mmCIF file of C-alpha atoms in Angstrom:
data_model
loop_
_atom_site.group_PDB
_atom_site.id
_atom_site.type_symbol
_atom_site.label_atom_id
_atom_site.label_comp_id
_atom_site.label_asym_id
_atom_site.label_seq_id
_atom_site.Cartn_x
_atom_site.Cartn_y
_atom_site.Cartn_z
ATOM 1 C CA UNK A 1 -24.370 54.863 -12.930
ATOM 2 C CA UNK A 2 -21.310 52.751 -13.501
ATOM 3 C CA UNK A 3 -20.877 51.101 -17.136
ATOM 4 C CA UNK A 4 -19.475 47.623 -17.382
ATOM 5 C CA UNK A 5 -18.376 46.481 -21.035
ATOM 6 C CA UNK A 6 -16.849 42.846 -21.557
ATOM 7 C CA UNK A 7 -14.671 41.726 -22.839
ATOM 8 C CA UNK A 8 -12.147 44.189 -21.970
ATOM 9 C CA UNK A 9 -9.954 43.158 -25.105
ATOM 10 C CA UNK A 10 -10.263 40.935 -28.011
ATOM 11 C CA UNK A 11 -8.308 39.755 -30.687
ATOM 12 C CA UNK A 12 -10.014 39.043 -34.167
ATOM 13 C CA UNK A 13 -9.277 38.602 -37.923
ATOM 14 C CA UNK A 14 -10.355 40.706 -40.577
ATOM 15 C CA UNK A 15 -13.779 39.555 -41.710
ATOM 16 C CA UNK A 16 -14.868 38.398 -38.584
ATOM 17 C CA UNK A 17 -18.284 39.852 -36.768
ATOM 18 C CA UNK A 18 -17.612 41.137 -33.163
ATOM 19 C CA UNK A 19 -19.846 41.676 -30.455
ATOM 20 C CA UNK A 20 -19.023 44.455 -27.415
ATOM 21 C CA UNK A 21 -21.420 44.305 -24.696
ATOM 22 C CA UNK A 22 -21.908 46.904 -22.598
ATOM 23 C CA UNK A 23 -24.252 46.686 -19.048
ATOM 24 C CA UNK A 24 -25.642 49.837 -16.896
ATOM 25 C CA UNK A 25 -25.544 49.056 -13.370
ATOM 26 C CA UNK A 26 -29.388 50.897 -13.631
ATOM 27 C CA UNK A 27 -31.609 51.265 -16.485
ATOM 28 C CA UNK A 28 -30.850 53.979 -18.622
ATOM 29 C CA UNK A 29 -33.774 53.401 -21.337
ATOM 30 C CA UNK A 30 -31.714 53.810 -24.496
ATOM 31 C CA UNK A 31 -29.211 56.999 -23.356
ATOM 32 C CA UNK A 32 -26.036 55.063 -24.418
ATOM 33 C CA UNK A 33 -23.536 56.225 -26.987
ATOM 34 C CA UNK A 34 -20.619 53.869 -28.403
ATOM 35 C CA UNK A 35 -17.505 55.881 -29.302
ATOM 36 C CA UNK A 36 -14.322 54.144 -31.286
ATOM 37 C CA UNK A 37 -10.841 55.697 -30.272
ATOM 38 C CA UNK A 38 -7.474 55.529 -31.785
ATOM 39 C CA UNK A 39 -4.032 55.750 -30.298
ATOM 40 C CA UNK A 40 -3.603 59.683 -29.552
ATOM 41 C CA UNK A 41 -6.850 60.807 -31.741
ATOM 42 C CA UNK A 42 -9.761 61.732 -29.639
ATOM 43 C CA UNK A 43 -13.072 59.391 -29.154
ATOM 44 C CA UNK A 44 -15.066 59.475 -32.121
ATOM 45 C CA UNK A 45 -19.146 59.354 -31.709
ATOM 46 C CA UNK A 46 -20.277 56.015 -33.728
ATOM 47 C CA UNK A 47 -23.939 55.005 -32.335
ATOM 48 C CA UNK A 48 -26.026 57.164 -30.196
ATOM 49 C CA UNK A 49 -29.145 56.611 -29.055
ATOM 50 C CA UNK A 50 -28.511 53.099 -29.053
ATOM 51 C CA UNK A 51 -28.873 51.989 -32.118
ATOM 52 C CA UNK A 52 -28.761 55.133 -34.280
ATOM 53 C CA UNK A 53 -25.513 55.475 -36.612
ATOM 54 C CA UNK A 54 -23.704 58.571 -36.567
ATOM 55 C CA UNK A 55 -23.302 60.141 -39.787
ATOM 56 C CA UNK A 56 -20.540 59.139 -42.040
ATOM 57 C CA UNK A 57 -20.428 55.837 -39.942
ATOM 58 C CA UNK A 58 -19.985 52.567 -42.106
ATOM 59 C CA UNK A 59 -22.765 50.494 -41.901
ATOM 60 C CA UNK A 60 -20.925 47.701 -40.974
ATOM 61 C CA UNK A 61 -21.474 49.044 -37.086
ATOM 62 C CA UNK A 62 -24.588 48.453 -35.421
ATOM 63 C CA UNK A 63 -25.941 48.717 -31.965
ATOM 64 C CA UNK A 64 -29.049 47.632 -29.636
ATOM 65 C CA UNK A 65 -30.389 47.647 -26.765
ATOM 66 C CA UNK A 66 -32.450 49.375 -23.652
ATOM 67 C CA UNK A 67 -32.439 49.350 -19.785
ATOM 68 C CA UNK A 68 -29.594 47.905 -18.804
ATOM 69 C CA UNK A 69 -27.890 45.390 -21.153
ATOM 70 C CA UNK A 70 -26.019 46.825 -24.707
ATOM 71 C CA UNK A 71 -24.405 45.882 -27.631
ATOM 72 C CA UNK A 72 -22.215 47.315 -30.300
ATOM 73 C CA UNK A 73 -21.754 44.694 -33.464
ATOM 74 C CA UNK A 74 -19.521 45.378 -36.095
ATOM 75 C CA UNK A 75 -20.254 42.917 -39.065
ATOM 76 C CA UNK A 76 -16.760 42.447 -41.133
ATOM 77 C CA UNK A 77 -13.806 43.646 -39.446
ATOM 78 C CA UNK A 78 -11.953 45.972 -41.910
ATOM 79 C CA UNK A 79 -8.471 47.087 -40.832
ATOM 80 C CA UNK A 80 -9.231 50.495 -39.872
ATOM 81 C CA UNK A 81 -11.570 49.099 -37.018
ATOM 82 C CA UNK A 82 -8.719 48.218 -34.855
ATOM 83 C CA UNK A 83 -9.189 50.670 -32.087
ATOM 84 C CA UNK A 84 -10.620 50.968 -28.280
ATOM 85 C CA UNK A 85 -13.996 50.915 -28.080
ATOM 86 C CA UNK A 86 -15.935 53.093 -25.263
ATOM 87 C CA UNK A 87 -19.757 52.997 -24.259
ATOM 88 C CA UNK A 88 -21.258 56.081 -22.266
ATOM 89 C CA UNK A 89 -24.350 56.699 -20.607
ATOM 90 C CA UNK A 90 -26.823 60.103 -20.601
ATOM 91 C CA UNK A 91 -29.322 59.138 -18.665
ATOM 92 C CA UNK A 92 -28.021 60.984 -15.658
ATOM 93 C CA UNK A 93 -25.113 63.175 -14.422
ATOM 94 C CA UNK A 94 -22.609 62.332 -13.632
ATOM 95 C CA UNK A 95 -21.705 60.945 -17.433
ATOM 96 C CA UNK A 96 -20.274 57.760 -17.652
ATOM 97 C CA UNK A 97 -17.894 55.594 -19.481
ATOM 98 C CA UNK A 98 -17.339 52.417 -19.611
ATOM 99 C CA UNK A 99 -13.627 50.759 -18.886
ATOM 100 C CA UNK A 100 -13.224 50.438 -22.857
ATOM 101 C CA UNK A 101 -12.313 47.173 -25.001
ATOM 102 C CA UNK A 102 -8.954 46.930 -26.663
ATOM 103 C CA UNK A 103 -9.955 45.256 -30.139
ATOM 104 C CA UNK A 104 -6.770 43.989 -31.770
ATOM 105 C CA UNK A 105 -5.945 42.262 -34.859
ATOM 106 C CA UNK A 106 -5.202 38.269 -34.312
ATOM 107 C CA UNK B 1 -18.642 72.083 -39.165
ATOM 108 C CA UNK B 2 -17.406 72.691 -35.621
ATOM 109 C CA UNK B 3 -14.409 72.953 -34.166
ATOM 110 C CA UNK B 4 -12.859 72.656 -30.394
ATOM 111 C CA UNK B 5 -9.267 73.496 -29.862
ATOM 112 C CA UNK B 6 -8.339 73.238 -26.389
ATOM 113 C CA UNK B 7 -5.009 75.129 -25.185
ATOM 114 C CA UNK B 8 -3.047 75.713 -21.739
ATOM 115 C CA UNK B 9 -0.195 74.553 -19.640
ATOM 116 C CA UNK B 10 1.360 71.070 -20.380
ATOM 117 C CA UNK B 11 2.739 70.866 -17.296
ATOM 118 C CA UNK B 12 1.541 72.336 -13.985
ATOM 119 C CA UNK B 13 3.185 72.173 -10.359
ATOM 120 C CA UNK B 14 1.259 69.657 -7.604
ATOM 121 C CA UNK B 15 -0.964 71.847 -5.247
ATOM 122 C CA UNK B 16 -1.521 74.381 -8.128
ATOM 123 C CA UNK B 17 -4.284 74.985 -10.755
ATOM 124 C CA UNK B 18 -4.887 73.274 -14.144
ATOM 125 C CA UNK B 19 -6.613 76.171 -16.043
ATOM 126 C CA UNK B 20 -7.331 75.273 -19.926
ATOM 127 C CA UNK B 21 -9.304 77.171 -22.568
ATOM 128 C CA UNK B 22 -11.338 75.330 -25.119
ATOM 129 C CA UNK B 23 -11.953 77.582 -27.976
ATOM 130 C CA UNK B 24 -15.239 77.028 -30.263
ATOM 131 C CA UNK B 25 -15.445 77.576 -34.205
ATOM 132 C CA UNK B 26 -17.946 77.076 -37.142
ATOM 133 C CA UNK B 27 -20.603 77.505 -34.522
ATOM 134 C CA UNK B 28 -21.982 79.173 -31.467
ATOM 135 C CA UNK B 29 -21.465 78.598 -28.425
ATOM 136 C CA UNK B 30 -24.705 79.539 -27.485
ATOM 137 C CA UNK B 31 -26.485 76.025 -28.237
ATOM 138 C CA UNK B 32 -26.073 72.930 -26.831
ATOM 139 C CA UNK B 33 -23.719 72.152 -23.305
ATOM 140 C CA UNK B 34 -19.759 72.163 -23.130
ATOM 141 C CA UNK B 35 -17.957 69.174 -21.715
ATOM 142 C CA UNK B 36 -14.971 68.890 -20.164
ATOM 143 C CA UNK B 37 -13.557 64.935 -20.720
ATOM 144 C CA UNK B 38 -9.982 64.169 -19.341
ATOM 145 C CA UNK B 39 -8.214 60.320 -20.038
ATOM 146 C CA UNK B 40 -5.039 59.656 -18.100
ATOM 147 C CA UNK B 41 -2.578 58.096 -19.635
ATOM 148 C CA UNK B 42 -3.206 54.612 -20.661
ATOM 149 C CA UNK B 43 -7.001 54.437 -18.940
ATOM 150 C CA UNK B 44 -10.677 55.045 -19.675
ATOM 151 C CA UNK B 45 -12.226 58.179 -20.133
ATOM 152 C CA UNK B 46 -13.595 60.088 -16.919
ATOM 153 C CA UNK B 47 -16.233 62.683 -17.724
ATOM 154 C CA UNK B 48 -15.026 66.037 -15.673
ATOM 155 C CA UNK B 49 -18.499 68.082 -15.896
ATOM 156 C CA UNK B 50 -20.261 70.573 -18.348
ATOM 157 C CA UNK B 51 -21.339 74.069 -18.852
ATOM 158 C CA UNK B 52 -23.764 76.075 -20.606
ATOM 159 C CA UNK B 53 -23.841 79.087 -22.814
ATOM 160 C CA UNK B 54 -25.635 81.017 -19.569
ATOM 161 C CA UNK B 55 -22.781 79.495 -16.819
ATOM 162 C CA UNK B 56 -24.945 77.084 -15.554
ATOM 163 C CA UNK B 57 -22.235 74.441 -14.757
ATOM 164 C CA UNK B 58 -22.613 70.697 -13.708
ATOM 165 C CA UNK B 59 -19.668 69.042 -12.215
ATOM 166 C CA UNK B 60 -18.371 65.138 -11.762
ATOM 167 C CA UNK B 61 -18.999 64.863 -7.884
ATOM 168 C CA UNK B 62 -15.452 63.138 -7.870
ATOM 169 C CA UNK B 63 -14.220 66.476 -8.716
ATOM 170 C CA UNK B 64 -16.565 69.301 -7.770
ATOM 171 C CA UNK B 65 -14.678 70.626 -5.078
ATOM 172 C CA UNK B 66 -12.020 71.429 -7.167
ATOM 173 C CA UNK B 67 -13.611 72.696 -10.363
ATOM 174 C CA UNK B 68 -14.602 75.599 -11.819
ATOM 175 C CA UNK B 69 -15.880 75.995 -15.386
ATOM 176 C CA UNK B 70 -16.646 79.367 -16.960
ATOM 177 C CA UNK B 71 -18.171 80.483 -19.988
ATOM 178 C CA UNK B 72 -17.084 83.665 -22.495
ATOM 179 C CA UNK B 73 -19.722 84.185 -25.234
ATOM 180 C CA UNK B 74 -18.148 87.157 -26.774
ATOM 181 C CA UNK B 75 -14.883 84.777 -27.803
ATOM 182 C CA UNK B 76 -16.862 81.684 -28.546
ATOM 183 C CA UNK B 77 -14.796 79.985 -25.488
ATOM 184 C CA UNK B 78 -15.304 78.026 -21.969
ATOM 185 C CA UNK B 79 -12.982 77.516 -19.728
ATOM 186 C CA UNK B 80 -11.706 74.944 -16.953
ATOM 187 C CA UNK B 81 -9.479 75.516 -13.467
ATOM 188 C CA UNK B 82 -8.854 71.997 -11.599
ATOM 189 C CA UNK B 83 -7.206 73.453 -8.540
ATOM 190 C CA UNK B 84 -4.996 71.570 -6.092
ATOM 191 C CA UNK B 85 -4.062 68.988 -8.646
ATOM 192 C CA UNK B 86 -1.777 66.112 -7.750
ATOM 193 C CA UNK B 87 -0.509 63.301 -10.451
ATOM 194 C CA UNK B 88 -3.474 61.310 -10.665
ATOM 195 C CA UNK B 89 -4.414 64.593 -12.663
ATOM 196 C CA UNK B 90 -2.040 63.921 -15.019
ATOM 197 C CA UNK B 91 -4.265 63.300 -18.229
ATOM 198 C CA UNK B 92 -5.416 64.298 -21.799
ATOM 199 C CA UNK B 93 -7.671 66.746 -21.746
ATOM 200 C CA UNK B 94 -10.772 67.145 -24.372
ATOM 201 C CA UNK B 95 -13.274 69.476 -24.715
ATOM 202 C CA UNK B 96 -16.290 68.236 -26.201
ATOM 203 C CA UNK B 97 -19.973 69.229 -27.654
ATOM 204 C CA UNK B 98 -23.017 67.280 -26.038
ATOM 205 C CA UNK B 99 -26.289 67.636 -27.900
ATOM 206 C CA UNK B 100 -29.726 68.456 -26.607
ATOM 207 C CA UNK B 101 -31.742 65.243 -26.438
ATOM 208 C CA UNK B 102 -30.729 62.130 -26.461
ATOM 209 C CA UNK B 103 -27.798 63.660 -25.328
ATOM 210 C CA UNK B 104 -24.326 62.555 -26.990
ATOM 211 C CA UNK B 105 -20.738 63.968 -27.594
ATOM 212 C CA UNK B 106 -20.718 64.591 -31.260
ATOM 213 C CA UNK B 107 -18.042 67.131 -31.503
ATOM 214 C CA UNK B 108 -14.471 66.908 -29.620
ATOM 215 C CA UNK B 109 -11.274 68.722 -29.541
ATOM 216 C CA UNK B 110 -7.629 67.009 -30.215
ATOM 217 C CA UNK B 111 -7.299 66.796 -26.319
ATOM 218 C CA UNK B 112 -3.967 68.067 -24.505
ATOM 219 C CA UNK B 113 -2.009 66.674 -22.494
ATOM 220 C CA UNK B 114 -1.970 67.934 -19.308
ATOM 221 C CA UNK B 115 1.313 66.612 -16.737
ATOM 222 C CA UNK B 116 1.488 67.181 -12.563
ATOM 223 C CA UNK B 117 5.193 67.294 -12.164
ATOM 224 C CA UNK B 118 6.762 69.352 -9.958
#
């Protein structure tokens, strides 16, 4: 199942609300994770299921979605957010990733 | 809370074998599945396959023909050999927890980097 997220980058300002889409190339009901990495830190889990927020997750993330078509929203950009952000499917092996999105500050 | 450390070569001859040990603390390993993720440098994440606390194994059919996962109980650890490797193996290596259902990667290692270099 191959994951397509757009945009691949994006440049905002603190405050701002961002949108990450994130498209299965089948439907995957609601198996898809979002995962926020840092420069040389692993992935960290944020959403899973979808929409449900990890624990210890601001809410300031959200995400929705089923079948195919995804979104990850984050609703004030706070400095720490800056960071690559990676879907994933579990619908079926193998797992999948998508190609990431680079969100910098602007 | 649980930990993954992963440990092994950094740097490994083309045509040999990548092995790496991902030890498992402040829980068993006798729950849940084992992943093995690897990221080379610069690029996405690339899921490598998984094992379970019996040795049932499930590997990325990219990679299956040169993977082998293994599972000890007794030391809380599972284990990965990537044989033949070339430089596009060149990558970080994590070890991660995936949950029963729905299924997500809650717990990770640091990752190690792993270089093909002769």
């Amino acid at each position: 199942i191959q994951m397509t997220q757009s945009p691949s980058s994006l440049s905002a300002s603190i405050g701002d609300r961002v949108t990450i889409t994130c498209r299965a190339s089948q439907t995957i009901s609601t198996y898809l994770n979002w995962y926020q990495q840092k420069p040389g830190k692993a992935p960290k889990l944020l959403i899973y299921a979808a929409s449900n927020l990890q624990s210890g997750v601001p809410s300031s993330f959200s995400g929705r979605g089923s079948g195919t078509d995804f979104t990850l929203t984050i609703s004030s950009l706070q400095p720490e957010d800056f960071a690559t952000y990676y879907c994933q499917q579990s619908y079926r092996t193998p797992i999948t990733f998508g190609q990431g999105t680079r969100l910098e500050i602007k | 809370q649980v930990q993954l450390q992963e440990s092994g070569p950094g740097l490994v001859k083309p045509s040999e074998t990548l092995s790496l040990t991902c030890t498992v603390s402040g829980g068993s390993i006798s729950s849940s599945s084992w992943s093995w993720i690897r990221q080379p440098p610069e690029r996405g994440l690339e899921w490598v396959g998984k094992i379970y606390y019996s040795g049932s194994t499930n590997y990325n059919p990219s990679l299956k023909s040169r993977v082998i996962m293994s599972v000890d109980t007794s030391k809380n650890q599972f284990s990965l050999n990537l044989s033949s490797v070339t430089a596009a193996d060149t990558a970080v290596y994590y070890c991660a927890r995936k949950t029963t259902e729905p299924y997500y990667f809650d717990y990770w290692g640091q990752g190690t980097l792993v270089t093909v270099s002769s």
